[in-house]
Amino acid sequence: MPLGFRGEGITYTARFCGVETPFYFNIKETIKTYIVHGDFDFVVSPLMFSGHSPSKDRDPEVHNLDRRLYPYAETDINVAWAQWAKAGIVVAKICPWLDLDSEDENVRTDSEAILKQQIEWASYLSLKACLLPTPKGNSCANYARCVNQILKGPKNNMQLLLRIPIGMSDNDYSPRSNASVDSWQTWNSFRVLCDHHNLLTIALDINMNIRSCYQESPASRELTKTLVRGACRCCNIRYRCSKRHPLRPYLDQVSNVYKQRNPLSERECREPFRNFSSALSYEGQATDSLKYTEYERAICKALLDRVPNEKASFIVTVLVVVGAGRGSLVFASLKAAEITGRKLKVYAVEKNPQTVIALDEVIKANNWVDIVFIVTSDVRYWNAPERADILVSDLLGSFGDNELSPESLDGAQRFLEKDGISIPSSYTSFLQPLTASKSYQIAKARKYILHSESACVVKLYNVARLAPSQQVFTFTHPKWFDKESNERYKKLQFEIPKDTGSAMVHGFAGYFNMTLYKDVCLATEPSTKKPDLFSWFPMFFPLRMPIRVDRGSILEVHFWRCVDSRKVGFLFLFLHFMLLIWIALCNLKQVWYEWCVTSPSSSPIHNCNGRSCWMDL
Amino acid sequence: MPLGFRGEGITYTARFCGVETPFYFNIKETIKTYIVHGDFDFVVSPLMFSGHSPSKDRDPEVHNLDRRLYPYAETDINVAWAQWAKAGIVVAKICPWLDLDSEDENVRTDSEAILKQQIEWASYLSLKACLLPTPKGNSCANYARCVNQILKGPKNNMQLLLRIPIGMSDNDYSPRSNASVDSWQTWNSFRVLCDHHNLLTIALDINMNIRSCYQESPASRELTKTLVRGACRCCNIRYRCSKRHPLRPYLDQVSNVYKQRNPLSERECREPFRNFSSALSYEGQATDSLKYTEYERAICKALLDRVPNEKASFIVTVLVVVGAGRGSLVFASLKAAEITGRKLKVYAVEKNPQTVIALDEVIKANNWVDIVFIVTSDVRYWNAPERADILVSDLLGSFGDNELSPESLDGAQRFLEKDGISIPSSYTSFLQPLTASKSYQIAKARKYILHSESACVVKLYNVARLAPSQQVFTFTHPKWFDKESNERYKKLQFEIPKDTGSAMVHGFAGYFNMTLYKDVCLATEPSTKKPDLFSWFPMFFPLRMPIRVDRGSILEVHFWRCVDSRKVGFLFLFLHFMLLIWIALCNLKQVWYEWCVTSPSSSPIHNCNGRSCWMDL
């Protein structure tokens, strides 16, 4: 019985609980005991009979067997087997004592042969996953080489779970030396050697109170999240269990841990993975009540500041909504006028004529035709009939200025009164280094470099935030010095906390913080974000190659916002000539980001000349 | 006048000497003075008149000019200009005082704008190269970003030479702080940020005695070789020179330095870049006199050991040449028999019937038909009519066992006498970590990962050897334990010397050392190689991403020789089915190497399952 579902898709949301069993000759009986009676979802079971305890297996006699391998015990294969295998009910547990990096060449080659044979056997039995034994020390190159060969074999589609202990080790896991073994280091080295293969995942062996785990370092949090939320999809918690004892209480406990985690809201379950350049959907924005309440508050304050009570009856405030869309900001403005008792004249400027049809109808129905004027024009080229007192806009992307808000508001500023107000009055982008191996795997799977350095908007699952976010670029509106450039350059230094372990940086999360007016703010930056703000998911700026950072080290990052009047995306060569004509005609301007890391080691500069992602003006 | 040519191709071999000049209004005069009278090949000249000294340029006044840029001086452009530019006679020297990473934003943005303008100007003048000023400190991210944008611009084909000083700095180069700047670090960081672009090269600014340079660290040797042998193709040595003074003595000195370097032999100039799997040409091997002299010596010794003088007249030694080719080893054997006065019967086994035609004719012409028997068969399947006393083979590749010598000799061993001799009797491969940016650029330019991890045979130009080479795999023949596997695994630890700087490891050079018989050896391993051995060039095992090693650090490398009876190169999917049938029929065996680095950081395992390069049995 799955621990619960989150949303509709099974991939990200269902969680299962299995149980590790000893070897039984009768697999039918095993399944009956644990799955049917015990209510677990799957069993993790050895494929061969081993009368040997690990210590006995280590007996020199055994290793002097001249490389004869142990025969497989007869497994009870019956009709039901195929179904069980297909349903992922049985996960093969590979011999725990294998040591593929042993100094003893016989142990090493025996281990290699047994590993291959058992995987082949599991593959023949159509099993969907195998649990691989824990590496026996810090060095695991040969083990990784064998697993890598299996993963990249022509027919493999089996998931290999590498067992990595956290906390005290148990009987199965006896490291080669007494030297301390860093679980994360072992896992990280293994996955890098296997080139981040998507069928290689971690099986955490938690030998501590599961609760205490959550107070651990970011590295272990990464691991834990992999367990509870992640891709490995099985919750492989070990308990010393006896066959007869009903394990139900343990299952319930695991289930509780799962249920007590902050549940995802219904919205979050929709799980967007949106492209950089695609605008946020109007619907998504329009139903974000917090956002429009804040806009309303900001407009109220601006109206009160602009028009004193005694003049409220005769001064008409001219308000221009830049990018009116379906009119949410128009309604917020009208509501603010009603609340404050100020007279208002609204110009709703929107370049997309399709989106204002609904607004137009609402205006007519409410008889607002004398107050609200719809202008279907690009605000930068609109010839405004009068100067505006207040500009209201909602042009921010996930990284603040990434949807060309600065350029658009520069255009709108032409018709703003000298002492006019812009809502928002300023915004600042933020960056934060992330461990995000899932996102990296997605990026790596892309065929071209151009795609693997594309920034995207994404809900951040299974990530570790490696340091507090820092400010990047700030824009203020209206700007008082007309010629001020919208290009920006910022060098950031993140200090990786001393109390955590090493980590891999796969990229950077981008957020923003905007001041609508005075103290009215909206933020996606985690330390200031309000939980019920839905309109924006974070931006993710990937690194082409993950960079390893050690505890206490400095991660130095450079970010540029580049503006060029001649930049063209040469996506399709056959369009080249037409594009050149087009540019000549409209002097196309483009904006893009570039980024790189210079410490602890240098990366190439990403997205040079905006080759992978850019914004059209 | 070029300093000299090496071989035919101009790319690798011609070296030119230029001179750095001040700005003259009359470029014609400049060319007359330095090129026509001074005999230099090119001039490095500023593109604009700068009445300012660097200190005057740094005047705060200048930077408060509200970003007005300096006008270009009128350059004397005449009919000859196009020719000069095309011939690369003029190299543009960009303003030396530019500081694109200045803390002062005005200085930074001014520098950016001036850099772009000057490069555009040089591009308009059709110049082939620009000399970029030295970065002003350890931090050069923004400078690199601008240069990277220029390099990757849609129309750029200009070479950009980054001036990097070695030794004392001069007037032009005033680092921002007094902090020590590591030339190599600066250059390395810059090229990594620019993603190893092939149009970005280094221009060494040598402010020390050029001779002392050769006693420097490997890192500086790498730089020096770039200068003298490398891709930048210009020898940009600075001298404080007066216009009137004839610079001929300096030119002669540079020319002397060049000529005194070990000249490449005629053979070396042929510059092979051979594929891993292609066999060495028979011609190349046959004309290597040292190699066959050594084989002859070894066979002599073996014959003398095998047949005592008193029995020389009646004992006939049976000698099998495995892979007889055109017969060089047959001739060496017959000559050895003649020298030692031993009777010989030779089976010349060769699976390629084409190559023995010449041998056949020579045998008939010399009336050796009773002594030499040609067998056109694969030695592994040859049903020998009698047992052999001596096996002679020449099956080694550049990495020793990489052309399947072990597997072939295993097959031949069936018909070798119990106390028979194999020549060679053993061989050992060697590895050495290299800085080899040229090879890396070639590998990086390949479109697929599969190609960028292909080992290849290559003459090593422009490389720095970072540590002494170490033994990898050893094979001994005949082997006394039949079932001994030809699989191998070796972990190597290279210590990067403490007296050098940091370096980038781009891959590994592979060599071998073989014992023909007793003390008769042939080696390509640099410490034991004899200079007149031509048959083998080193093997190069690339890393997909270069790894940086610091002085005194340990570079841990793993190498595997893998053997599989089922491995197939699935190069073309549509061949899949046919290949499967073929395997089923002939039980195709394959051999390949895998390799990875685990310290200081882990690399992916290269060539998994022999996907990029392998050897067919």
PDB file of N, CA, C and O in Angstrom, chain A residues 398-429:
ATOM      1  N   SER A 398      10.768  35.533 -13.202  1.00  0.00           N
ATOM      2  CA  SER A 398      11.227  34.824 -12.015  1.00  0.00           C
ATOM      3  C   SER A 398      12.535  35.372 -11.461  1.00  0.00           C
ATOM      4  O   SER A 398      12.860  35.180 -10.299  1.00  0.00           O
ATOM      5  N   PHE A 399      13.303  36.029 -12.333  1.00  0.00           N
ATOM      6  CA  PHE A 399      14.577  36.586 -11.893  1.00  0.00           C
ATOM      7  C   PHE A 399      14.487  38.121 -11.884  1.00  0.00           C
ATOM      8  O   PHE A 399      15.465  38.820 -12.051  1.00  0.00           O
ATOM      9  N   GLY A 400      13.256  38.632 -11.681  1.00  0.00           N
ATOM     10  CA  GLY A 400      13.080  40.083 -11.638  1.00  0.00           C
ATOM     11  C   GLY A 400      13.108  40.668 -13.031  1.00  0.00           C
ATOM     12  O   GLY A 400      12.107  40.615 -13.753  1.00  0.00           O
ATOM     13  N   ASP A 401      14.298  41.148 -13.426  1.00  0.00           N
ATOM     14  CA  ASP A 401      14.396  41.892 -14.682  1.00  0.00           C
ATOM     15  C   ASP A 401      14.452  41.014 -15.928  1.00  0.00           C
ATOM     16  O   ASP A 401      14.722  41.513 -17.015  1.00  0.00           O
ATOM     17  N   ASN A 402      14.196  39.714 -15.792  1.00  0.00           N
ATOM     18  CA  ASN A 402      14.408  38.826 -16.936  1.00  0.00           C
ATOM     19  C   ASN A 402      13.285  38.821 -17.962  1.00  0.00           C
ATOM     20  O   ASN A 402      13.359  38.095 -18.932  1.00  0.00           O
ATOM     21  N   GLU A 403      12.224  39.573 -17.719  1.00  0.00           N
ATOM     22  CA  GLU A 403      11.220  39.687 -18.774  1.00  0.00           C
ATOM     23  C   GLU A 403      11.123  41.117 -19.271  1.00  0.00           C
ATOM     24  O   GLU A 403      10.060  41.583 -19.669  1.00  0.00           O
ATOM     25  N   LEU A 404      12.264  41.777 -19.213  1.00  0.00           N
ATOM     26  CA  LEU A 404      12.439  43.083 -19.845  1.00  0.00           C
ATOM     27  C   LEU A 404      11.636  44.200 -19.192  1.00  0.00           C
ATOM     28  O   LEU A 404      11.345  45.214 -19.836  1.00  0.00           O
ATOM     29  N   SER A 405      11.308  44.037 -17.929  1.00  0.00           N
ATOM     30  CA  SER A 405      10.653  45.121 -17.219  1.00  0.00           C
ATOM     31  C   SER A 405      11.461  46.427 -17.313  1.00  0.00           C
ATOM     32  O   SER A 405      10.892  47.482 -17.607  1.00  0.00           O
ATOM     33  N   PRO A 406      12.784  46.405 -17.112  1.00  0.00           N
ATOM     34  CA  PRO A 406      13.529  47.678 -17.173  1.00  0.00           C
ATOM     35  C   PRO A 406      13.356  48.389 -18.509  1.00  0.00           C
ATOM     36  O   PRO A 406      13.103  49.599 -18.551  1.00  0.00           O
ATOM     37  N   GLU A 407      13.460  47.628 -19.593  1.00  0.00           N
ATOM     38  CA  GLU A 407      13.373  48.246 -20.914  1.00  0.00           C
ATOM     39  C   GLU A 407      11.965  48.783 -21.177  1.00  0.00           C
ATOM     40  O   GLU A 407      11.800  49.866 -21.747  1.00  0.00           O
ATOM     41  N   SER A 408      10.946  48.027 -20.743  1.00  0.00           N
ATOM     42  CA  SER A 408       9.573  48.471 -20.977  1.00  0.00           C
ATOM     43  C   SER A 408       9.268  49.735 -20.178  1.00  0.00           C
ATOM     44  O   SER A 408       8.660  50.681 -20.679  1.00  0.00           O
ATOM     45  N   LEU A 409       9.693  49.746 -18.921  1.00  0.00           N
ATOM     46  CA  LEU A 409       9.383  50.904 -18.078  1.00  0.00           C
ATOM     47  C   LEU A 409      10.201  52.128 -18.491  1.00  0.00           C
ATOM     48  O   LEU A 409       9.746  53.261 -18.314  1.00  0.00           O
ATOM     49  N   ASP A 410      11.383  51.902 -19.077  1.00  0.00           N
ATOM     50  CA  ASP A 410      12.125  53.034 -19.642  1.00  0.00           C
ATOM     51  C   ASP A 410      11.283  53.702 -20.714  1.00  0.00           C
ATOM     52  O   ASP A 410      11.246  54.931 -20.827  1.00  0.00           O
ATOM     53  N   GLY A 411      10.609  52.848 -21.490  1.00  0.00           N
ATOM     54  CA  GLY A 411       9.769  53.382 -22.565  1.00  0.00           C
ATOM     55  C   GLY A 411       8.563  54.132 -22.015  1.00  0.00           C
ATOM     56  O   GLY A 411       8.160  55.162 -22.549  1.00  0.00           O
ATOM     57  N   ALA A 412       7.999  53.600 -20.923  1.00  0.00           N
ATOM     58  CA  ALA A 412       6.795  54.210 -20.351  1.00  0.00           C
ATOM     59  C   ALA A 412       7.126  55.511 -19.632  1.00  0.00           C
ATOM     60  O   ALA A 412       6.270  56.388 -19.466  1.00  0.00           O
ATOM     61  N   GLN A 413       8.362  55.635 -19.220  1.00  0.00           N
ATOM     62  CA  GLN A 413       8.754  56.781 -18.404  1.00  0.00           C
ATOM     63  C   GLN A 413       8.600  58.114 -19.158  1.00  0.00           C
ATOM     64  O   GLN A 413       8.448  59.180 -18.538  1.00  0.00           O
ATOM     65  N   ARG A 414       8.608  58.019 -20.485  1.00  0.00           N
ATOM     66  CA  ARG A 414       8.477  59.236 -21.300  1.00  0.00           C
ATOM     67  C   ARG A 414       7.271  60.074 -20.911  1.00  0.00           C
ATOM     68  O   ARG A 414       7.318  61.299 -20.920  1.00  0.00           O
ATOM     69  N   PHE A 415       6.162  59.382 -20.604  1.00  0.00           N
ATOM     70  CA  PHE A 415       4.925  60.131 -20.337  1.00  0.00           C
ATOM     71  C   PHE A 415       4.553  60.142 -18.859  1.00  0.00           C
ATOM     72  O   PHE A 415       3.426  60.423 -18.489  1.00  0.00           O
ATOM     73  N   LEU A 416       5.548  59.839 -17.994  1.00  0.00           N
ATOM     74  CA  LEU A 416       5.286  59.920 -16.544  1.00  0.00           C
ATOM     75  C   LEU A 416       5.633  61.333 -16.072  1.00  0.00           C
ATOM     76  O   LEU A 416       6.626  61.926 -16.487  1.00  0.00           O
ATOM     77  N   GLU A 417       4.778  61.865 -15.184  1.00  0.00           N
ATOM     78  CA  GLU A 417       5.057  63.184 -14.584  1.00  0.00           C
ATOM     79  C   GLU A 417       6.418  63.159 -13.885  1.00  0.00           C
ATOM     80  O   GLU A 417       6.840  62.111 -13.398  1.00  0.00           O
ATOM     81  N   LYS A 418       7.056  64.296 -13.808  1.00  0.00           N
ATOM     82  CA  LYS A 418       8.374  64.397 -13.157  1.00  0.00           C
ATOM     83  C   LYS A 418       8.350  63.786 -11.763  1.00  0.00           C
ATOM     84  O   LYS A 418       9.291  63.122 -11.339  1.00  0.00           O
ATOM     85  N   ASP A 419       7.260  64.058 -11.031  1.00  0.00           N
ATOM     86  CA  ASP A 419       7.172  63.528  -9.670  1.00  0.00           C
ATOM     87  C   ASP A 419       6.266  62.295  -9.625  1.00  0.00           C
ATOM     88  O   ASP A 419       5.739  61.945  -8.582  1.00  0.00           O
ATOM     89  N   GLY A 420       6.075  61.663 -10.797  1.00  0.00           N
ATOM     90  CA  GLY A 420       5.186  60.501 -10.864  1.00  0.00           C
ATOM     91  C   GLY A 420       5.740  59.289 -10.131  1.00  0.00           C
ATOM     92  O   GLY A 420       6.909  59.239  -9.767  1.00  0.00           O
ATOM     93  N   ILE A 421       4.848  58.337  -9.931  1.00  0.00           N
ATOM     94  CA  ILE A 421       5.199  57.140  -9.156  1.00  0.00           C
ATOM     95  C   ILE A 421       5.147  55.912 -10.059  1.00  0.00           C
ATOM     96  O   ILE A 421       4.205  55.772 -10.856  1.00  0.00           O
ATOM     97  N   SER A 422       6.128  55.054  -9.923  1.00  0.00           N
ATOM     98  CA  SER A 422       6.061  53.770 -10.604  1.00  0.00           C
ATOM     99  C   SER A 422       5.818  52.676  -9.579  1.00  0.00           C
ATOM    100  O   SER A 422       6.491  52.622  -8.550  1.00  0.00           O
ATOM    101  N   ILE A 423       4.842  51.840  -9.862  1.00  0.00           N
ATOM    102  CA  ILE A 423       4.577  50.661  -9.018  1.00  0.00           C
ATOM    103  C   ILE A 423       4.827  49.445  -9.896  1.00  0.00           C
ATOM    104  O   ILE A 423       4.103  49.262 -10.873  1.00  0.00           O
ATOM    105  N   PRO A 424       5.837  48.653  -9.706  1.00  0.00           N
ATOM    106  CA  PRO A 424       6.809  48.690  -8.608  1.00  0.00           C
ATOM    107  C   PRO A 424       7.808  49.835  -8.742  1.00  0.00           C
ATOM    108  O   PRO A 424       8.093  50.281  -9.835  1.00  0.00           O
ATOM    109  N   SER A 425       8.321  50.265  -7.598  1.00  0.00           N
ATOM    110  CA  SER A 425       9.301  51.350  -7.627  1.00  0.00           C
ATOM    111  C   SER A 425      10.726  50.813  -7.747  1.00  0.00           C
ATOM    112  O   SER A 425      11.611  51.520  -8.188  1.00  0.00           O
ATOM    113  N   SER A 426      10.936  49.565  -7.367  1.00  0.00           N
ATOM    114  CA  SER A 426      12.271  48.965  -7.549  1.00  0.00           C
ATOM    115  C   SER A 426      12.188  47.457  -7.394  1.00  0.00           C
ATOM    116  O   SER A 426      11.219  46.933  -6.833  1.00  0.00           O
ATOM    117  N   TYR A 427      13.178  46.780  -7.937  1.00  0.00           N
ATOM    118  CA  TYR A 427      13.255  45.326  -7.741  1.00  0.00           C
ATOM    119  C   TYR A 427      14.709  44.880  -7.814  1.00  0.00           C
ATOM    120  O   TYR A 427      15.535  45.492  -8.489  1.00  0.00           O
ATOM    121  N   THR A 428      14.982  43.817  -7.100  1.00  0.00           N
ATOM    122  CA  THR A 428      16.346  43.299  -6.992  1.00  0.00           C
ATOM    123  C   THR A 428      16.311  41.796  -7.225  1.00  0.00           C
ATOM    124  O   THR A 428      15.458  41.104  -6.660  1.00  0.00           O
ATOM    125  N   SER A 429      17.206  41.309  -8.046  1.00  0.00           N
ATOM    126  CA  SER A 429      17.279  39.865  -8.235  1.00  0.00           C
ATOM    127  C   SER A 429      18.236  39.244  -7.217  1.00  0.00           C
ATOM    128  O   SER A 429      19.117  39.918  -6.684  1.00  0.00           O
TER     129      SER A 429
END
